[in-house]
Amino acid sequence: MGATAAANNHHQHHQVFDMAVPQQPAFKCFDDDGRLKRTGTVWTASAHIITAVIGSGVLSLAWAIAQLGWVAGPAVMLLFSLVTLYSSTLLSDCYRTGDAVSGKRNYTYMDAVRSILGGFKFKICGLIQYLNLFGVAIGYTIAASISMMAIKRSNCFHKSGGKDPCHMSSNPYMIIFGVTEILLSQVPDFDQIWWISIVAAVMSFTYSAIGLSLGIVQVAANGVFKGSLTGISIGAVTQTQKIWRTFQALGDIAFAYSYSVVLIEIQDTVRSPPSESKTMKKATKLSIAITTIFYMLCGSMGYAAFGDAAPGNLLTGFGFYNPFWLLDIANAAIVVHLIGAYQVFSQPIFAFAEKSASERFPDNDLLTKELEFKIPGFRSPYKTNVFRVVFRCSFVVLTTVISMLMPFFNDVVGILGALGFWPLTVYFPVEMYIKQRKVEKWSTRWVCLQMLSVSCLVISVFAGVGSIAGVMLDLKVYKPFQTTY
């Protein structure tokens, strides 16, 4: 992530350092690549993963299960968790090229693809990865604005005693979220925002637990588990809608597990020994086990509470009824979580842009001249450069404007899940593993890996078609910058 950009600077400083002092002290402060010692552990890596995994995707799982039913819904969710766990295990072995302990480090997902696969596949991977990360930033902006509006509408509803419908635009809330991200985006390195991931992970559990609790209470109030074995019935929706919604549900579930795109960047924060791959495999198992339990509970209880009427955003389905303060807490937790998650997914784009620019224009003052700002309460001054400030601000502004143009949470989530799941979660990890481990073509393992890849490709295509169909339907009735909720 931001560590990629920092890596180049550390490499340059390390060359001077070698000539100035003995090597022994350097070992205590620097890793084998000349960068400052990494300090990440299983727990910090797990926090990063949970922050990346339990995002806005959890809110759409009740809706997804409602489309698939009690049989297919949980089964598909479990299938996605197992595929993600397996592919993440393969990907963690690609952090170092060659030897797992002493091989060359790959600082980012793209570095791993370039080092192991190279050429054309590297370019395709970069295009898909950064397009996906850009889309996630848009999706998180939309989700955060929905939660902020939910808080405002809840207070408005109770203040008026239910007489005021409390319609409002999401645009001001997207702008507030964007301004917050502009400030946080100026943190130069991913290693320096570990605390954001810790806070965001806590927030994830908070709103997931509240959503789960409210679902259980709603089921108890209903006195029955709603829903059916096959999902939403024909009649409530047309047969065509049933098909599109089923496909879109696959995309929503895929999005809920999409974190492989930042796994290498997270692994680059982990200390060694033991080897980074061992630590990352432990963190992956722990994180996916925890998130899958939460997903199953939140999605299932949400479907049991609302049945075919399960909302696209679970926490908006409970309306503005008591305890409204609890819903406000849940939505506030979502906002805080998404503020951190936005940074986790945006840092790789920042690092790539800054690294590319510095390599192309190594003598440009806009890239190399550091500006210092003294911040009250901080001992050391904040250092940055003109390019970093301008690019990161422009990125946040662009994602905010696009969010205002297309604030379709469910559809955007489905498209992102479909776009990123097969290539980034399955295809590239499988291909890199085959190349690195020299898996013989047409061997049993090679065939099984290819079958897994093809199966996931088919799922991604179906999910993408369903989600695009949903966007097309929404665009028929939506007016950009004008629609209120």
Coordinates of C-alpha atoms in Angstrom, one line a residue:
M1 CA 0.0 0.0 0.0
G2 CA 1.6 3.2 1.1
A3 CA 4.4 1.0 2.1
T4 CA 5.3 0.6 -1.6
A5 CA 6.1 4.2 -2.0
A6 CA 8.0 4.2 1.2
A7 CA 10.0 1.2 0.1
N8 CA 11.8 3.2 -2.6
N9 CA 12.7 5.9 -0.2
H10 CA 14.0 3.4 2.3
H11 CA 16.1 1.7 -0.4
Q12 CA 17.7 5.0 -1.3
H13 CA 18.4 5.9 2.4
H14 CA 19.8 2.4 3.0
Q15 CA 22.6 2.9 0.4
V16 CA 23.9 5.9 2.2
F17 CA 23.5 4.2 5.6
D18 CA 25.7 1.3 4.5
M19 CA 28.6 3.6 3.8
A20 CA 28.3 5.6 7.0
V21 CA 28.0 3.0 9.9
P22 CA 28.7 -0.7 10.5
Q23 CA 26.2 -3.3 9.4
Q24 CA 25.5 -4.8 12.8
P25 CA 23.4 -1.8 14.2
A26 CA 21.5 -1.7 10.9
F27 CA 20.2 -5.2 11.5
K28 CA 18.5 -4.1 14.6
C29 CA 16.6 -1.3 12.9
F30 CA 16.2 -2.5 9.4
D31 CA 14.8 -5.6 7.6
D32 CA 16.7 -7.5 4.9
D33 CA 15.4 -5.1 2.2
G34 CA 16.7 -2.0 3.9
R35 CA 13.3 -0.9 5.2
L36 CA 12.7 -0.1 8.9
K37 CA 11.8 -3.3 10.9
R38 CA 8.3 -4.4 10.3
T39 CA 6.3 -4.8 13.6
G40 CA 3.1 -6.5 12.5
T41 CA 1.8 -9.6 14.2
V42 CA -1.0 -12.1 13.8
W43 CA -3.3 -9.8 15.7
T44 CA -2.5 -6.6 13.7
A45 CA -2.8 -8.5 10.4
S46 CA -6.1 -10.0 11.6
A47 CA -7.3 -6.5 12.5
H48 CA -6.4 -5.3 9.0
I49 CA -8.2 -8.3 7.4
I50 CA -11.3 -7.9 9.5
T51 CA -11.4 -4.2 8.6
A52 CA -11.1 -5.1 4.9
V53 CA -13.6 -8.0 5.0
I54 CA -16.3 -6.9 7.4
G55 CA -17.3 -3.8 5.6
S56 CA -20.5 -2.5 4.1
G57 CA -20.9 -6.0 2.4
V58 CA -22.3 -7.4 5.7
L59 CA -25.3 -5.1 5.4
S60 CA -26.5 -6.7 2.1
L61 CA -26.2 -10.4 3.2
A62 CA -29.8 -10.7 4.5
W63 CA -31.1 -9.4 1.1
A64 CA -28.7 -11.9 -0.7
I65 CA -30.0 -14.9 1.4
A66 CA -33.6 -13.7 0.7
Q67 CA -32.9 -14.1 -3.0
L68 CA -31.4 -17.6 -2.6
G69 CA -33.3 -19.1 0.2
W70 CA -32.5 -21.1 3.3
V71 CA -30.7 -23.8 1.4
A72 CA -28.6 -22.1 -1.2
G73 CA -28.0 -18.9 0.8
P74 CA -25.9 -20.2 3.7
A75 CA -24.3 -22.8 1.3
V76 CA -23.1 -20.2 -1.1
M77 CA -21.8 -18.1 1.7
L78 CA -19.8 -21.0 3.1
L79 CA -18.5 -21.8 -0.3
F80 CA -17.2 -18.3 -0.8
S81 CA -15.5 -18.3 2.6
L82 CA -13.7 -21.6 1.8
V83 CA -12.6 -20.4 -1.7
T84 CA -11.4 -17.1 -0.2
L85 CA -9.5 -19.0 2.6
Y86 CA -7.8 -21.4 0.1
S87 CA -6.9 -18.7 -2.4
S88 CA -5.5 -16.5 0.4
T89 CA -3.4 -19.3 1.5
L90 CA -2.0 -19.6 -2.0
L91 CA -1.5 -15.9 -2.3
S92 CA 0.4 -15.6 1.1
D93 CA 3.1 -17.9 -0.4
C94 CA 3.6 -15.3 -3.1
Y95 CA 4.8 -12.5 -0.8
R96 CA 8.4 -13.7 -1.4
T97 CA 9.5 -14.9 -4.8
G98 CA 11.4 -18.2 -4.5
D99 CA 12.3 -19.1 -0.9
A100 CA 9.6 -18.4 1.7
V101 CA 12.1 -17.1 4.2
S102 CA 14.8 -15.3 2.2
G103 CA 13.3 -14.8 -1.2
K104 CA 12.8 -11.3 -2.8
R105 CA 9.9 -9.5 -1.2
N106 CA 6.9 -8.4 -3.2
Y107 CA 5.5 -5.3 -1.5
T108 CA 2.1 -5.2 -3.3
Y109 CA -0.3 -7.6 -5.1
M110 CA 1.0 -6.2 -8.4
D111 CA 4.6 -6.6 -7.5
A112 CA 3.9 -10.3 -6.9
V113 CA 2.1 -10.7 -10.2
R114 CA 5.0 -8.9 -12.0
S115 CA 7.7 -10.9 -10.3
I116 CA 6.1 -14.3 -10.8
L117 CA 3.9 -14.0 -13.9
G118 CA 5.3 -10.9 -15.6
G119 CA 4.3 -9.3 -18.9
F120 CA 0.8 -8.9 -20.1
K121 CA -0.8 -10.6 -17.1
F122 CA 0.8 -7.9 -14.8
K123 CA -0.8 -5.1 -16.8
I124 CA -4.2 -6.8 -16.8
C125 CA -3.9 -7.4 -13.1
G126 CA -3.1 -3.8 -12.4
L127 CA -6.0 -2.5 -14.4
I128 CA -8.5 -4.8 -12.6
Q129 CA -7.0 -4.3 -9.2
Y130 CA -7.0 -0.5 -9.2
L131 CA -10.4 -0.3 -10.9
N132 CA -11.7 -2.6 -8.2
L133 CA -10.1 -0.5 -5.4
F134 CA -11.5 2.7 -7.0
G135 CA -15.0 1.1 -7.1
V136 CA -14.7 0.1 -3.4
A137 CA -14.0 3.7 -2.5
I138 CA -17.2 4.7 -4.3
G139 CA -19.2 1.9 -2.6
Y140 CA -17.9 2.9 0.9
T141 CA -18.8 6.5 0.3
I142 CA -22.4 5.5 -0.7
A143 CA -22.7 3.2 2.3
A144 CA -21.4 5.8 4.8
S145 CA -23.8 8.5 3.5
I146 CA -26.7 6.1 3.9
S147 CA -25.8 5.5 7.5
M148 CA -25.3 9.2 8.2
M149 CA -28.7 9.9 6.7
A150 CA -30.3 7.1 8.8
I151 CA -29.1 8.8 11.9
K152 CA -30.4 12.2 10.8
R153 CA -33.8 10.8 9.7
S154 CA -34.2 8.8 12.9
N155 CA -33.8 12.0 15.0
C156 CA -36.0 13.9 12.6
F157 CA -38.7 11.2 12.8
H158 CA -38.8 11.2 16.6
K159 CA -38.6 14.9 16.9
S160 CA -41.7 15.3 14.7
G161 CA -43.5 12.4 16.3
G162 CA -43.6 10.6 13.0
K163 CA -45.5 13.4 11.2
D164 CA -42.5 14.5 9.1
P165 CA -41.4 12.0 6.3
C166 CA -37.9 13.5 6.7
H167 CA -36.9 13.3 3.1
M168 CA -33.3 14.4 2.5
S169 CA -30.5 14.3 0.0
S170 CA -27.5 12.1 0.4
N171 CA -25.1 14.7 -1.2
P172 CA -24.2 16.7 1.9
Y173 CA -23.3 13.5 3.7
M174 CA -21.1 12.3 0.9
I175 CA -19.3 15.6 1.0
I176 CA -18.8 15.3 4.7
F177 CA -17.4 11.8 4.3
G178 CA -15.2 13.0 1.4
V179 CA -13.7 15.9 3.4
T180 CA -12.8 13.5 6.2
E181 CA -11.1 11.1 3.8
I182 CA -9.1 14.0 2.3
L183 CA -7.6 14.7 5.7
L184 CA -6.8 11.1 6.5
S185 CA -5.5 10.4 3.0
Q186 CA -2.5 12.6 3.7
V187 CA -1.1 10.1 6.1
P188 CA 1.9 9.0 4.0
D189 CA 2.3 5.3 4.8
F190 CA 0.1 2.3 5.5
D191 CA 2.2 1.3 8.5
Q192 CA 1.2 4.6 10.1
I193 CA -2.5 4.0 10.0
W194 CA -2.5 0.6 11.8
W195 CA -4.6 2.3 14.6
I196 CA -7.3 3.1 12.1
S197 CA -7.7 -0.6 11.3
I198 CA -7.9 -1.4 15.0
V199 CA -10.6 1.1 15.6
A200 CA -12.4 0.1 12.4
A201 CA -12.3 -3.6 13.3
V202 CA -14.0 -2.8 16.7
M203 CA -16.6 -0.8 14.9
S204 CA -17.2 -3.8 12.6
F205 CA -18.1 -6.0 15.5
T206 CA -20.2 -3.2 17.0
Y207 CA -22.6 -2.7 14.2
S208 CA -22.6 -6.4 13.2
A209 CA -23.5 -7.3 16.8
I210 CA -26.3 -4.7 16.9
G211 CA -27.7 -5.9 13.6
L212 CA -27.6 -9.5 14.8
S213 CA -29.3 -8.6 18.1
L214 CA -32.0 -6.6 16.5
G215 CA -32.6 -9.5 14.1
I216 CA -33.0 -11.9 17.0
V217 CA -35.4 -9.5 18.8
Q218 CA -37.4 -9.1 15.6
V219 CA -37.7 -12.9 15.1
A220 CA -38.8 -13.2 18.7
A221 CA -41.4 -10.5 18.2
N222 CA -42.6 -12.2 15.1
G223 CA -42.8 -15.6 16.8
V224 CA -41.7 -17.3 13.7
F225 CA -38.7 -17.7 11.3
K226 CA -39.7 -16.0 8.1
G227 CA -38.4 -17.1 4.7
S228 CA -38.5 -20.1 2.5
L229 CA -36.2 -22.9 1.2
T230 CA -35.9 -21.3 -2.3
G231 CA -36.0 -17.6 -1.4
I232 CA -38.2 -14.8 -2.6
S233 CA -41.2 -16.3 -4.5
I234 CA -42.4 -15.7 -8.0
G235 CA -45.3 -13.3 -7.6
A236 CA -43.5 -11.0 -5.2
V237 CA -41.2 -10.5 -8.1
T238 CA -41.4 -11.5 -11.7
Q239 CA -39.5 -14.6 -13.0
T240 CA -37.0 -12.4 -14.8
Q241 CA -36.4 -10.3 -11.6
K242 CA -35.9 -13.5 -9.7
I243 CA -33.1 -14.6 -12.1
W244 CA -31.4 -11.2 -12.0
R245 CA -31.7 -10.9 -8.2
T246 CA -30.3 -14.4 -7.8
F247 CA -27.2 -13.5 -9.9
Q248 CA -26.8 -10.2 -8.0
A249 CA -26.9 -12.0 -4.7
L250 CA -23.9 -13.9 -5.8
G251 CA -22.1 -10.7 -6.4
D252 CA -23.1 -9.3 -3.0
I253 CA -21.7 -12.3 -1.2
A254 CA -18.5 -12.2 -3.3
F255 CA -18.0 -8.6 -2.4
A256 CA -18.4 -9.4 1.3
Y257 CA -15.3 -11.6 1.0
S258 CA -13.2 -9.4 -1.3
Y259 CA -10.0 -8.6 0.6
S260 CA -7.4 -10.6 -1.4
V261 CA -6.6 -7.5 -3.3
V262 CA -4.9 -6.0 -0.3
L263 CA -3.5 -9.2 1.3
I264 CA 0.0 -8.8 0.1
E265 CA 0.1 -5.2 1.3
I266 CA -1.1 -6.3 4.7
Q267 CA 1.5 -9.1 4.7
D268 CA 4.2 -6.5 4.1
T269 CA 3.5 -5.0 7.5
V270 CA 4.3 -8.4 9.3
R271 CA 7.5 -9.0 11.1
S272 CA 9.7 -12.1 10.8
P273 CA 10.7 -14.6 12.0
P274 CA 8.5 -16.7 11.8
S275 CA 8.1 -16.3 8.0
E276 CA 5.6 -13.8 6.9
S277 CA 3.6 -16.5 5.1
K278 CA 3.1 -18.6 8.3
T279 CA 1.9 -15.5 10.2
M280 CA -0.4 -14.5 7.4
K281 CA -2.0 -18.0 7.1
K282 CA -2.8 -17.9 10.8
A283 CA -4.2 -14.4 10.5
T284 CA -6.3 -15.4 7.5
K285 CA -7.7 -18.5 9.2
L286 CA -8.6 -16.6 12.3
S287 CA -10.1 -13.6 10.4
I288 CA -12.2 -15.6 7.9
A289 CA -13.5 -17.9 10.6
I290 CA -14.6 -14.9 12.7
T291 CA -16.1 -13.0 9.8
T292 CA -17.9 -16.1 8.4
I293 CA -19.6 -16.7 11.7
F294 CA -20.7 -13.1 11.8
Y295 CA -21.9 -13.2 8.2
M296 CA -23.9 -16.4 8.7
L297 CA -25.6 -15.0 11.9
C298 CA -26.3 -11.5 10.5
G299 CA -27.5 -12.7 7.1
S300 CA -29.6 -15.6 8.5
M301 CA -31.2 -13.7 11.3
G302 CA -31.9 -10.7 9.0
Y303 CA -33.7 -13.1 6.6
A304 CA -35.5 -14.8 9.4
A305 CA -36.7 -11.4 10.7
F306 CA -37.9 -9.9 7.4
G307 CA -38.3 -12.9 5.0
D308 CA -38.9 -11.8 1.4
A309 CA -39.0 -8.2 2.5
A310 CA -35.3 -8.3 3.7
P311 CA -33.8 -4.8 2.9
G312 CA -30.7 -4.2 0.8
N313 CA -29.2 -2.5 3.9
L314 CA -30.0 -4.6 7.1
L315 CA -29.9 -1.7 9.5
T316 CA -32.4 0.4 7.5
G317 CA -35.0 -2.5 7.6
F318 CA -35.8 -1.9 11.3
G319 CA -37.3 1.5 10.4
F320 CA -37.0 4.4 12.9
Y321 CA -38.7 2.6 15.8
N322 CA -37.4 2.1 19.3
P323 CA -34.7 1.6 20.3
F324 CA -33.8 4.3 17.8
W325 CA -30.7 5.2 19.8
L326 CA -29.3 1.7 19.3
L327 CA -29.8 2.0 15.6
D328 CA -28.0 5.4 15.7
I329 CA -25.1 3.8 17.5
A330 CA -24.9 1.0 14.9
N331 CA -25.0 3.5 12.0
A332 CA -22.4 5.7 13.7
A333 CA -20.2 2.6 14.0
I334 CA -20.6 1.9 10.3
V335 CA -19.5 5.4 9.4
V336 CA -16.4 5.1 11.6
H337 CA -15.6 1.7 10.2
L338 CA -15.9 2.9 6.6
I339 CA -13.7 5.9 7.2
G340 CA -10.9 3.4 8.1
A341 CA -11.8 0.9 5.4
Y342 CA -11.7 3.6 2.7
Q343 CA -8.1 4.3 3.6
V344 CA -7.1 0.6 3.7
F345 CA -8.4 0.1 0.1
S346 CA -7.2 3.5 -1.2
Q347 CA -3.6 3.4 0.0
P348 CA -2.5 1.0 -2.8
I349 CA -3.7 3.4 -5.4
F350 CA -1.9 6.3 -3.7
A351 CA 1.3 4.2 -3.4
F352 CA 1.2 3.2 -7.1
A353 CA 0.6 6.7 -8.4
E354 CA 3.3 8.2 -6.3
K355 CA 5.8 5.5 -7.1
S356 CA 5.1 5.7 -10.9
A357 CA 5.4 9.5 -10.8
S358 CA 8.7 9.5 -8.9
E359 CA 10.2 6.9 -11.3
R360 CA 9.2 8.9 -14.4
F361 CA 10.1 12.3 -13.0
P362 CA 12.9 11.7 -10.5
D363 CA 14.1 15.3 -10.4
N364 CA 10.8 17.1 -10.3
D365 CA 10.5 19.3 -7.2
L366 CA 6.8 18.7 -7.0
L367 CA 7.6 15.0 -6.2
T368 CA 10.9 15.3 -4.3
K369 CA 10.8 18.5 -2.4
E370 CA 9.4 17.9 1.1
L371 CA 7.2 20.5 2.7
E372 CA 7.0 20.6 6.5
F373 CA 4.0 21.6 8.6
K374 CA 4.0 21.8 12.4
I375 CA 0.8 20.2 13.9
P376 CA -0.2 21.2 17.4
G377 CA 0.2 18.3 19.8
F378 CA 2.7 16.5 17.6
R379 CA 6.4 16.5 18.3
S380 CA 7.6 15.9 14.8
P381 CA 6.4 18.1 11.9
Y382 CA 4.2 16.6 9.2
K383 CA 6.2 16.1 5.9
T384 CA 4.6 15.9 2.4
N385 CA 5.0 17.0 -1.2
V386 CA 2.9 18.9 -3.6
F387 CA 2.1 15.8 -5.8
R388 CA 0.9 13.8 -2.8
V389 CA -1.5 16.5 -1.6
V390 CA -2.9 17.2 -5.1
F391 CA -3.3 13.6 -6.2
R392 CA -4.9 12.2 -3.0
C393 CA -7.3 15.1 -2.8
S394 CA -8.3 14.7 -6.4
F395 CA -8.9 11.0 -5.9
V396 CA -11.2 11.5 -3.0
V397 CA -13.1 14.3 -4.8
L398 CA -13.6 12.1 -7.9
T399 CA -14.9 9.1 -5.9
T400 CA -17.3 11.5 -4.0
V401 CA -18.7 13.0 -7.2
I402 CA -19.3 9.6 -8.8
S403 CA -21.0 8.4 -5.6
M404 CA -23.4 11.4 -6.0
L405 CA -24.1 10.4 -9.6
M406 CA -24.9 6.7 -8.8
P407 CA -25.8 6.1 -5.1
F408 CA -27.1 2.6 -5.7
F409 CA -25.6 0.6 -2.8
N410 CA -26.8 -2.9 -3.6
D411 CA -26.1 -2.7 -7.3
V412 CA -22.6 -1.2 -6.9
V413 CA -21.7 -3.9 -4.3
G414 CA -22.8 -6.6 -6.7
I415 CA -20.8 -5.2 -9.6
L416 CA -17.7 -4.8 -7.4
G417 CA -18.0 -8.3 -6.1
A418 CA -18.3 -9.7 -9.7
L419 CA -15.5 -7.6 -11.0
G420 CA -12.9 -8.5 -8.3
F421 CA -13.8 -12.0 -7.2
W422 CA -12.6 -14.3 -10.0
P423 CA -9.5 -12.4 -11.3
L424 CA -8.1 -11.1 -8.0
T425 CA -9.3 -13.7 -5.5
V426 CA -8.9 -16.8 -7.6
Y427 CA -7.3 -16.6 -11.0
F428 CA -4.0 -14.7 -10.2
P429 CA -3.4 -16.5 -6.9
V430 CA -3.9 -19.9 -8.6
E431 CA -1.6 -18.9 -11.6
M432 CA 1.1 -17.6 -9.3
Y433 CA 1.0 -20.7 -7.1
I434 CA 1.2 -23.0 -10.2
K435 CA 4.2 -21.0 -11.5
Q436 CA 6.0 -20.6 -8.2
R437 CA 5.6 -24.2 -7.1
K438 CA 6.1 -25.6 -10.6
V439 CA 2.9 -27.6 -10.6
E440 CA 3.0 -30.0 -13.6
K441 CA 0.5 -29.3 -16.3
W442 CA -2.4 -31.8 -16.4
S443 CA -1.4 -33.2 -13.0
T444 CA -4.2 -33.9 -10.6
R445 CA -3.5 -30.7 -8.6
W446 CA -3.2 -28.6 -11.8
V447 CA -6.6 -29.9 -13.1
C448 CA -8.3 -29.2 -9.7
L449 CA -6.9 -25.7 -9.5
Q450 CA -8.0 -24.9 -13.1
M451 CA -11.5 -26.3 -12.3
L452 CA -11.8 -24.1 -9.3
S453 CA -10.7 -21.1 -11.4
V454 CA -13.2 -21.8 -14.2
S455 CA -16.1 -22.4 -11.8
C456 CA -15.4 -19.1 -10.1
L457 CA -15.3 -17.3 -13.5
V458 CA -18.8 -18.6 -14.3
I459 CA -20.1 -17.3 -10.9
S460 CA -18.5 -13.9 -11.5
V461 CA -20.0 -13.6 -15.0
F462 CA -23.5 -14.4 -13.7
A463 CA -23.1 -12.0 -10.8
G464 CA -21.9 -9.2 -13.0
V465 CA -24.8 -9.6 -15.5
G466 CA -27.4 -9.5 -12.6
S467 CA -25.9 -6.4 -11.0
I468 CA -25.6 -4.5 -14.3
A469 CA -29.2 -5.3 -15.0
G470 CA -30.1 -3.8 -11.5
V471 CA -28.2 -0.6 -12.3
M472 CA -29.9 -0.2 -15.6
L473 CA -33.3 -0.5 -13.9
D474 CA -32.3 2.1 -11.2
L475 CA -31.1 4.6 -13.8
K476 CA -34.5 4.7 -15.4
V477 CA -36.0 6.4 -12.3
Y478 CA -33.0 8.2 -10.8
K479 CA -32.1 11.9 -11.4
P480 CA -28.4 12.7 -10.6
F481 CA -27.9 15.1 -7.7
Q482 CA -31.6 15.5 -7.2
T483 CA -33.1 12.3 -5.8
T484 CA -33.9 12.4 -2.0
Y485 CA -34.6 9.6 0.4

